[in-house]
PDB file of C-alpha atoms in Angstrom:
ATOM      1  CA  UNK A   1     -48.864 -79.842  22.524  1.00  0.00           C
ATOM      2  CA  UNK A   2     -52.251 -78.954  24.430  1.00  0.00           C
ATOM      3  CA  UNK A   3     -55.684 -79.826  22.728  1.00  0.00           C
ATOM      4  CA  UNK A   4     -56.422 -79.186  19.047  1.00  0.00           C
ATOM      5  CA  UNK A   5     -59.284 -77.791  17.690  1.00  0.00           C
ATOM      6  CA  UNK A   6     -59.590 -76.687  13.933  1.00  0.00           C
ATOM      7  CA  UNK A   7     -56.096 -77.409  13.557  1.00  0.00           C
ATOM      8  CA  UNK A   8     -54.449 -74.915  15.606  1.00  0.00           C
ATOM      9  CA  UNK A   9     -53.153 -75.837  19.272  1.00  0.00           C
ATOM     10  CA  UNK A  10     -55.140 -75.017  21.941  1.00  0.00           C
ATOM     11  CA  UNK A  11     -54.301 -75.054  25.477  1.00  0.00           C
ATOM     12  CA  UNK A  12     -56.978 -73.841  28.426  1.00  0.00           C
ATOM     13  CA  UNK A  13     -55.520 -70.743  29.708  1.00  0.00           C
ATOM     14  CA  UNK A  14     -57.058 -69.002  32.990  1.00  0.00           C
ATOM     15  CA  UNK A  15     -56.302 -65.621  34.084  1.00  0.00           C
ATOM     16  CA  UNK A  16     -56.180 -65.599  37.669  1.00  0.00           C
ATOM     17  CA  UNK A  17     -55.831 -62.538  39.599  1.00  0.00           C
ATOM     18  CA  UNK A  18     -53.731 -62.528  42.645  1.00  0.00           C
ATOM     19  CA  UNK A  19     -55.495 -60.817  45.864  1.00  0.00           C
ATOM     20  CA  UNK A  20     -53.329 -59.292  48.762  1.00  0.00           C
ATOM     21  CA  UNK A  21     -54.924 -61.704  51.081  1.00  0.00           C
ATOM     22  CA  UNK A  22     -52.514 -63.861  52.825  1.00  0.00           C
ATOM     23  CA  UNK A  23     -54.619 -66.977  52.360  1.00  0.00           C
ATOM     24  CA  UNK A  24     -57.203 -68.380  50.197  1.00  0.00           C
ATOM     25  CA  UNK A  25     -60.598 -67.354  50.797  1.00  0.00           C
ATOM     26  CA  UNK A  26     -63.749 -69.933  50.605  1.00  0.00           C
ATOM     27  CA  UNK A  27     -64.326 -70.538  46.815  1.00  0.00           C
ATOM     28  CA  UNK A  28     -66.434 -72.976  44.911  1.00  0.00           C
ATOM     29  CA  UNK A  29     -63.763 -75.050  43.116  1.00  0.00           C
ATOM     30  CA  UNK A  30     -64.651 -75.045  39.089  1.00  0.00           C
ATOM     31  CA  UNK A  31     -64.036 -77.322  36.566  1.00  0.00           C
ATOM     32  CA  UNK A  32     -63.173 -76.160  32.986  1.00  0.00           C
ATOM     33  CA  UNK A  33     -66.272 -76.700  30.593  1.00  0.00           C
ATOM     34  CA  UNK A  34     -65.972 -77.021  26.966  1.00  0.00           C
ATOM     35  CA  UNK A  35     -64.116 -79.640  24.169  1.00  0.00           C
ATOM     36  CA  UNK A  36     -60.693 -79.754  26.471  1.00  0.00           C
ATOM     37  CA  UNK A  37     -61.081 -82.694  28.178  1.00  0.00           C
ATOM     38  CA  UNK A  38     -62.436 -81.265  31.327  1.00  0.00           C
ATOM     39  CA  UNK A  39     -65.456 -82.251  32.676  1.00  0.00           C
ATOM     40  CA  UNK A  40     -68.121 -79.863  34.242  1.00  0.00           C
ATOM     41  CA  UNK A  41     -69.373 -79.745  37.796  1.00  0.00           C
ATOM     42  CA  UNK A  42     -68.920 -77.689  40.846  1.00  0.00           C
ATOM     43  CA  UNK A  43     -67.474 -79.400  44.274  1.00  0.00           C
ATOM     44  CA  UNK A  44     -69.877 -79.802  46.950  1.00  0.00           C
ATOM     45  CA  UNK A  45     -68.400 -79.048  50.731  1.00  0.00           C
ATOM     46  CA  UNK A  46     -68.742 -82.683  52.354  1.00  0.00           C
ATOM     47  CA  UNK A  47     -67.425 -81.393  55.637  1.00  0.00           C
ATOM     48  CA  UNK A  48     -63.861 -82.881  56.711  1.00  0.00           C
ATOM     49  CA  UNK A  49     -61.301 -83.250  54.130  1.00  0.00           C
ATOM     50  CA  UNK A  50     -61.046 -86.636  52.787  1.00  0.00           C
ATOM     51  CA  UNK A  51     -57.270 -87.724  52.027  1.00  0.00           C
ATOM     52  CA  UNK A  52     -55.883 -88.506  48.576  1.00  0.00           C
ATOM     53  CA  UNK A  53     -58.735 -87.343  46.366  1.00  0.00           C
ATOM     54  CA  UNK A  54     -57.279 -83.687  44.991  1.00  0.00           C
ATOM     55  CA  UNK A  55     -60.545 -82.269  46.205  1.00  0.00           C
ATOM     56  CA  UNK A  56     -61.126 -79.446  48.323  1.00  0.00           C
ATOM     57  CA  UNK A  57     -63.600 -81.475  50.386  1.00  0.00           C
ATOM     58  CA  UNK A  58     -64.180 -78.413  52.735  1.00  0.00           C
ATOM     59  CA  UNK A  59     -64.185 -75.622  50.517  1.00  0.00           C
ATOM     60  CA  UNK A  60     -61.723 -74.005  52.552  1.00  0.00           C
ATOM     61  CA  UNK A  61     -59.373 -73.138  49.124  1.00  0.00           C
ATOM     62  CA  UNK A  62     -56.691 -76.011  50.393  1.00  0.00           C
ATOM     63  CA  UNK A  63     -56.328 -79.264  48.624  1.00  0.00           C
ATOM     64  CA  UNK A  64     -55.671 -82.608  50.881  1.00  0.00           C
ATOM     65  CA  UNK A  65     -54.624 -80.057  53.873  1.00  0.00           C
ATOM     66  CA  UNK A  66     -54.054 -82.574  57.044  1.00  0.00           C
ATOM     67  CA  UNK A  67     -52.912 -85.453  54.859  1.00  0.00           C
ATOM     68  CA  UNK A  68     -49.269 -85.172  55.056  1.00  0.00           C
ATOM     69  CA  UNK A  69     -49.136 -83.302  51.920  1.00  0.00           C
ATOM     70  CA  UNK A  70     -46.866 -79.818  51.525  1.00  0.00           C
ATOM     71  CA  UNK A  71     -49.062 -77.222  51.083  1.00  0.00           C
ATOM     72  CA  UNK A  72     -48.123 -73.539  49.452  1.00  0.00           C
ATOM     73  CA  UNK A  73     -49.244 -70.151  47.750  1.00  0.00           C
ATOM     74  CA  UNK A  74     -49.118 -72.072  44.713  1.00  0.00           C
ATOM     75  CA  UNK A  75     -50.183 -75.609  44.416  1.00  0.00           C
ATOM     76  CA  UNK A  76     -50.901 -78.068  41.843  1.00  0.00           C
ATOM     77  CA  UNK A  77     -52.018 -81.651  42.751  1.00  0.00           C
ATOM     78  CA  UNK A  78     -52.851 -84.781  40.399  1.00  0.00           C
ATOM     79  CA  UNK A  79     -55.156 -87.681  42.179  1.00  0.00           C
ATOM     80  CA  UNK A  80     -56.426 -90.902  40.502  1.00  0.00           C
ATOM     81  CA  UNK A  81     -58.067 -93.842  41.720  1.00  0.00           C
ATOM     82  CA  UNK A  82     -56.613 -96.531  39.226  1.00  0.00           C
ATOM     83  CA  UNK A  83     -53.892 -98.202  41.482  1.00  0.00           C
ATOM     84  CA  UNK A  84     -51.792 -99.464  39.175  1.00  0.00           C
ATOM     85  CA  UNK A  85     -51.643 -96.735  36.625  1.00  0.00           C
ATOM     86  CA  UNK A  86     -48.745 -94.484  36.352  1.00  0.00           C
ATOM     87  CA  UNK A  87     -49.653 -90.525  35.596  1.00  0.00           C
ATOM     88  CA  UNK A  88     -47.094 -87.928  35.391  1.00  0.00           C
ATOM     89  CA  UNK A  89     -47.749 -84.423  36.568  1.00  0.00           C
ATOM     90  CA  UNK A  90     -45.046 -82.028  34.939  1.00  0.00           C
ATOM     91  CA  UNK A  91     -45.293 -78.349  35.833  1.00  0.00           C
ATOM     92  CA  UNK A  92     -42.861 -75.491  34.101  1.00  0.00           C
ATOM     93  CA  UNK A  93     -43.167 -72.327  35.838  1.00  0.00           C
ATOM     94  CA  UNK A  94     -43.263 -68.943  34.136  1.00  0.00           C
ATOM     95  CA  UNK A  95     -38.929 -69.230  33.948  1.00  0.00           C
ATOM     96  CA  UNK A  96     -39.424 -71.950  31.920  1.00  0.00           C
ATOM     97  CA  UNK A  97     -38.118 -74.571  34.325  1.00  0.00           C
ATOM     98  CA  UNK A  98     -39.708 -78.186  34.917  1.00  0.00           C
ATOM     99  CA  UNK A  99     -40.213 -78.646  38.546  1.00  0.00           C
ATOM    100  CA  UNK A 100     -38.676 -81.598  39.933  1.00  0.00           C
ATOM    101  CA  UNK A 101     -38.843 -83.961  42.771  1.00  0.00           C
ATOM    102  CA  UNK A 102     -36.678 -83.108  45.602  1.00  0.00           C
ATOM    103  CA  UNK A 103     -35.228 -79.736  44.317  1.00  0.00           C
ATOM    104  CA  UNK A 104     -36.400 -76.017  44.565  1.00  0.00           C
ATOM    105  CA  UNK A 105     -36.743 -74.334  41.559  1.00  0.00           C
ATOM    106  CA  UNK A 106     -35.718 -70.739  41.291  1.00  0.00           C
ATOM    107  CA  UNK A 107     -39.161 -69.718  41.848  1.00  0.00           C
ATOM    108  CA  UNK A 108     -39.557 -71.563  44.683  1.00  0.00           C
ATOM    109  CA  UNK A 109     -41.694 -74.627  43.609  1.00  0.00           C
ATOM    110  CA  UNK A 110     -40.828 -78.051  43.941  1.00  0.00           C
ATOM    111  CA  UNK A 111     -42.348 -81.244  43.715  1.00  0.00           C
ATOM    112  CA  UNK A 112     -42.773 -83.700  46.856  1.00  0.00           C
ATOM    113  CA  UNK A 113     -44.905 -86.248  45.798  1.00  0.00           C
ATOM    114  CA  UNK A 114     -44.323 -88.757  42.392  1.00  0.00           C
ATOM    115  CA  UNK A 115     -46.411 -92.068  42.988  1.00  0.00           C
ATOM    116  CA  UNK A 116     -46.351 -94.664  42.131  1.00  0.00           C
ATOM    117  CA  UNK A 117     -42.563 -94.273  41.611  1.00  0.00           C
ATOM    118  CA  UNK A 118     -41.717 -93.340  45.135  1.00  0.00           C
ATOM    119  CA  UNK A 119     -43.913 -95.748  46.570  1.00  0.00           C
ATOM    120  CA  UNK A 120     -42.624 -94.932  50.081  1.00  0.00           C
ATOM    121  CA  UNK A 121     -43.836 -91.557  49.770  1.00  0.00           C
ATOM    122  CA  UNK A 122     -47.171 -92.522  48.343  1.00  0.00           C
ATOM    123  CA  UNK A 123     -48.725 -94.561  51.238  1.00  0.00           C
ATOM    124  CA  UNK A 124     -51.018 -96.299  48.992  1.00  0.00           C
ATOM    125  CA  UNK A 125     -52.274 -93.250  47.279  1.00  0.00           C
ATOM    126  CA  UNK A 126     -51.708 -92.231  43.793  1.00  0.00           C
ATOM    127  CA  UNK A 127     -50.854 -88.662  44.286  1.00  0.00           C
ATOM    128  CA  UNK A 128     -48.151 -86.162  42.648  1.00  0.00           C
ATOM    129  CA  UNK A 129     -47.638 -82.586  44.348  1.00  0.00           C
ATOM    130  CA  UNK A 130     -45.864 -79.555  43.398  1.00  0.00           C
ATOM    131  CA  UNK A 131     -45.826 -76.406  45.648  1.00  0.00           C
ATOM    132  CA  UNK A 132     -44.302 -73.120  46.546  1.00  0.00           C
ATOM    133  CA  UNK A 133     -41.856 -74.204  48.935  1.00  0.00           C
ATOM    134  CA  UNK A 134     -40.263 -71.001  49.679  1.00  0.00           C
ATOM    135  CA  UNK A 135     -40.733 -67.148  48.652  1.00  0.00           C
ATOM    136  CA  UNK A 136     -43.454 -65.412  47.094  1.00  0.00           C
ATOM    137  CA  UNK A 137     -45.164 -66.709  43.419  1.00  0.00           C
ATOM    138  CA  UNK A 138     -44.093 -65.338  40.279  1.00  0.00           C
ATOM    139  CA  UNK A 139     -46.123 -63.809  38.183  1.00  0.00           C
ATOM    140  CA  UNK A 140     -46.327 -65.442  34.270  1.00  0.00           C
ATOM    141  CA  UNK A 141     -47.440 -68.692  32.673  1.00  0.00           C
ATOM    142  CA  UNK A 142     -47.690 -72.065  34.551  1.00  0.00           C
ATOM    143  CA  UNK A 143     -48.071 -75.086  32.409  1.00  0.00           C
ATOM    144  CA  UNK A 144     -49.286 -78.297  33.849  1.00  0.00           C
ATOM    145  CA  UNK A 145     -48.922 -81.458  31.863  1.00  0.00           C
ATOM    146  CA  UNK A 146     -50.872 -84.660  32.957  1.00  0.00           C
ATOM    147  CA  UNK A 147     -49.026 -87.732  31.087  1.00  0.00           C
ATOM    148  CA  UNK A 148     -50.354 -91.544  31.497  1.00  0.00           C
ATOM    149  CA  UNK A 149     -47.273 -92.816  31.375  1.00  0.00           C
ATOM    150  CA  UNK A 150     -48.641 -96.429  31.550  1.00  0.00           C
ATOM    151  CA  UNK A 151     -51.653 -98.388  32.447  1.00  0.00           C
ATOM    152  CA  UNK A 152     -50.278-101.106  34.422  1.00  0.00           C
ATOM    153  CA  UNK A 153     -53.339-103.239  33.577  1.00  0.00           C
ATOM    154  CA  UNK A 154     -55.854-100.870  34.493  1.00  0.00           C
ATOM    155  CA  UNK A 155     -58.470-100.891  32.521  1.00  0.00           C
ATOM    156  CA  UNK A 156     -59.112 -97.509  30.170  1.00  0.00           C
ATOM    157  CA  UNK A 157     -59.781 -94.556  30.605  1.00  0.00           C
ATOM    158  CA  UNK A 158     -57.751 -93.351  33.814  1.00  0.00           C
ATOM    159  CA  UNK A 159     -60.163 -90.330  35.685  1.00  0.00           C
ATOM    160  CA  UNK A 160     -57.459 -87.915  37.116  1.00  0.00           C
ATOM    161  CA  UNK A 161     -58.528 -85.209  39.285  1.00  0.00           C
ATOM    162  CA  UNK A 162     -56.035 -82.040  39.190  1.00  0.00           C
ATOM    163  CA  UNK A 163     -56.396 -79.423  41.923  1.00  0.00           C
ATOM    164  CA  UNK A 164     -54.534 -75.935  41.315  1.00  0.00           C
ATOM    165  CA  UNK A 165     -54.289 -73.196  43.606  1.00  0.00           C
ATOM    166  CA  UNK A 166     -52.788 -69.886  42.845  1.00  0.00           C
ATOM    167  CA  UNK A 167     -52.923 -67.713  45.920  1.00  0.00           C
ATOM    168  CA  UNK A 168     -56.570 -67.065  46.545  1.00  0.00           C
ATOM    169  CA  UNK A 169     -58.066 -68.613  43.401  1.00  0.00           C
ATOM    170  CA  UNK A 170     -58.702 -72.544  43.671  1.00  0.00           C
ATOM    171  CA  UNK A 171     -59.634 -74.808  40.569  1.00  0.00           C
ATOM    172  CA  UNK A 172     -60.708 -78.317  39.947  1.00  0.00           C
ATOM    173  CA  UNK A 173     -60.552 -80.284  36.584  1.00  0.00           C
ATOM    174  CA  UNK A 174     -60.886 -84.232  35.952  1.00  0.00           C
ATOM    175  CA  UNK A 175     -59.589 -85.105  32.712  1.00  0.00           C
ATOM    176  CA  UNK A 176     -59.532 -88.739  31.422  1.00  0.00           C
ATOM    177  CA  UNK A 177     -56.236 -90.495  30.165  1.00  0.00           C
ATOM    178  CA  UNK A 178     -57.431 -93.497  27.382  1.00  0.00           C
ATOM    179  CA  UNK A 179     -54.070 -94.777  26.661  1.00  0.00           C
ATOM    180  CA  UNK A 180     -50.207 -94.908  27.620  1.00  0.00           C
ATOM    181  CA  UNK A 181     -48.615 -91.418  26.620  1.00  0.00           C
ATOM    182  CA  UNK A 182     -52.007 -89.687  26.179  1.00  0.00           C
ATOM    183  CA  UNK A 183     -51.487 -86.451  27.564  1.00  0.00           C
ATOM    184  CA  UNK A 184     -53.432 -82.977  28.549  1.00  0.00           C
ATOM    185  CA  UNK A 185     -52.157 -79.423  28.922  1.00  0.00           C
ATOM    186  CA  UNK A 186     -53.866 -76.934  31.220  1.00  0.00           C
ATOM    187  CA  UNK A 187     -51.973 -73.719  31.193  1.00  0.00           C
ATOM    188  CA  UNK A 188     -52.436 -70.719  34.252  1.00  0.00           C
ATOM    189  CA  UNK A 189     -51.582 -67.336  34.294  1.00  0.00           C
ATOM    190  CA  UNK A 190     -51.075 -65.598  37.353  1.00  0.00           C
TER     191      UNK A 190
END
């Protein structure tokens, strides 16, 4: 689906080049700017990493590290503050496979957080996390979809932060979801 502009489907596509570096390099996280639903801004280093906000607070290229989340060379992390709202992060890898909780896809990606659905793993935080659990990142298009499943009594809009890491490049987005079943799609190329 994606966003619509001028009657044609329009997904945000970012070409991300993989570097030969083994780990991330410090970079300013960026937010998409345009009519695609993301808000323009730049992250500012605040010192220690804050848990549960899906932001690279210390500007080291990793999101919420040291907070009990699994990390990988590829990682997609969604977080939101509305405690009763249910937002789903759906990731489809370059093979066309939907990444699911507790199962490693052929691409090596897995989902280890699905909140608030799996409350025992959520520890009071609304996060969903997909990461590269094994192997090397595969080249191609990664499609991410944020979907508001339920407001759960929360007042709209639900503001969702999305952190994306593809090898040594990190990006940060904020998206507003107004009504149940509202969706936003973001596409990345590696």
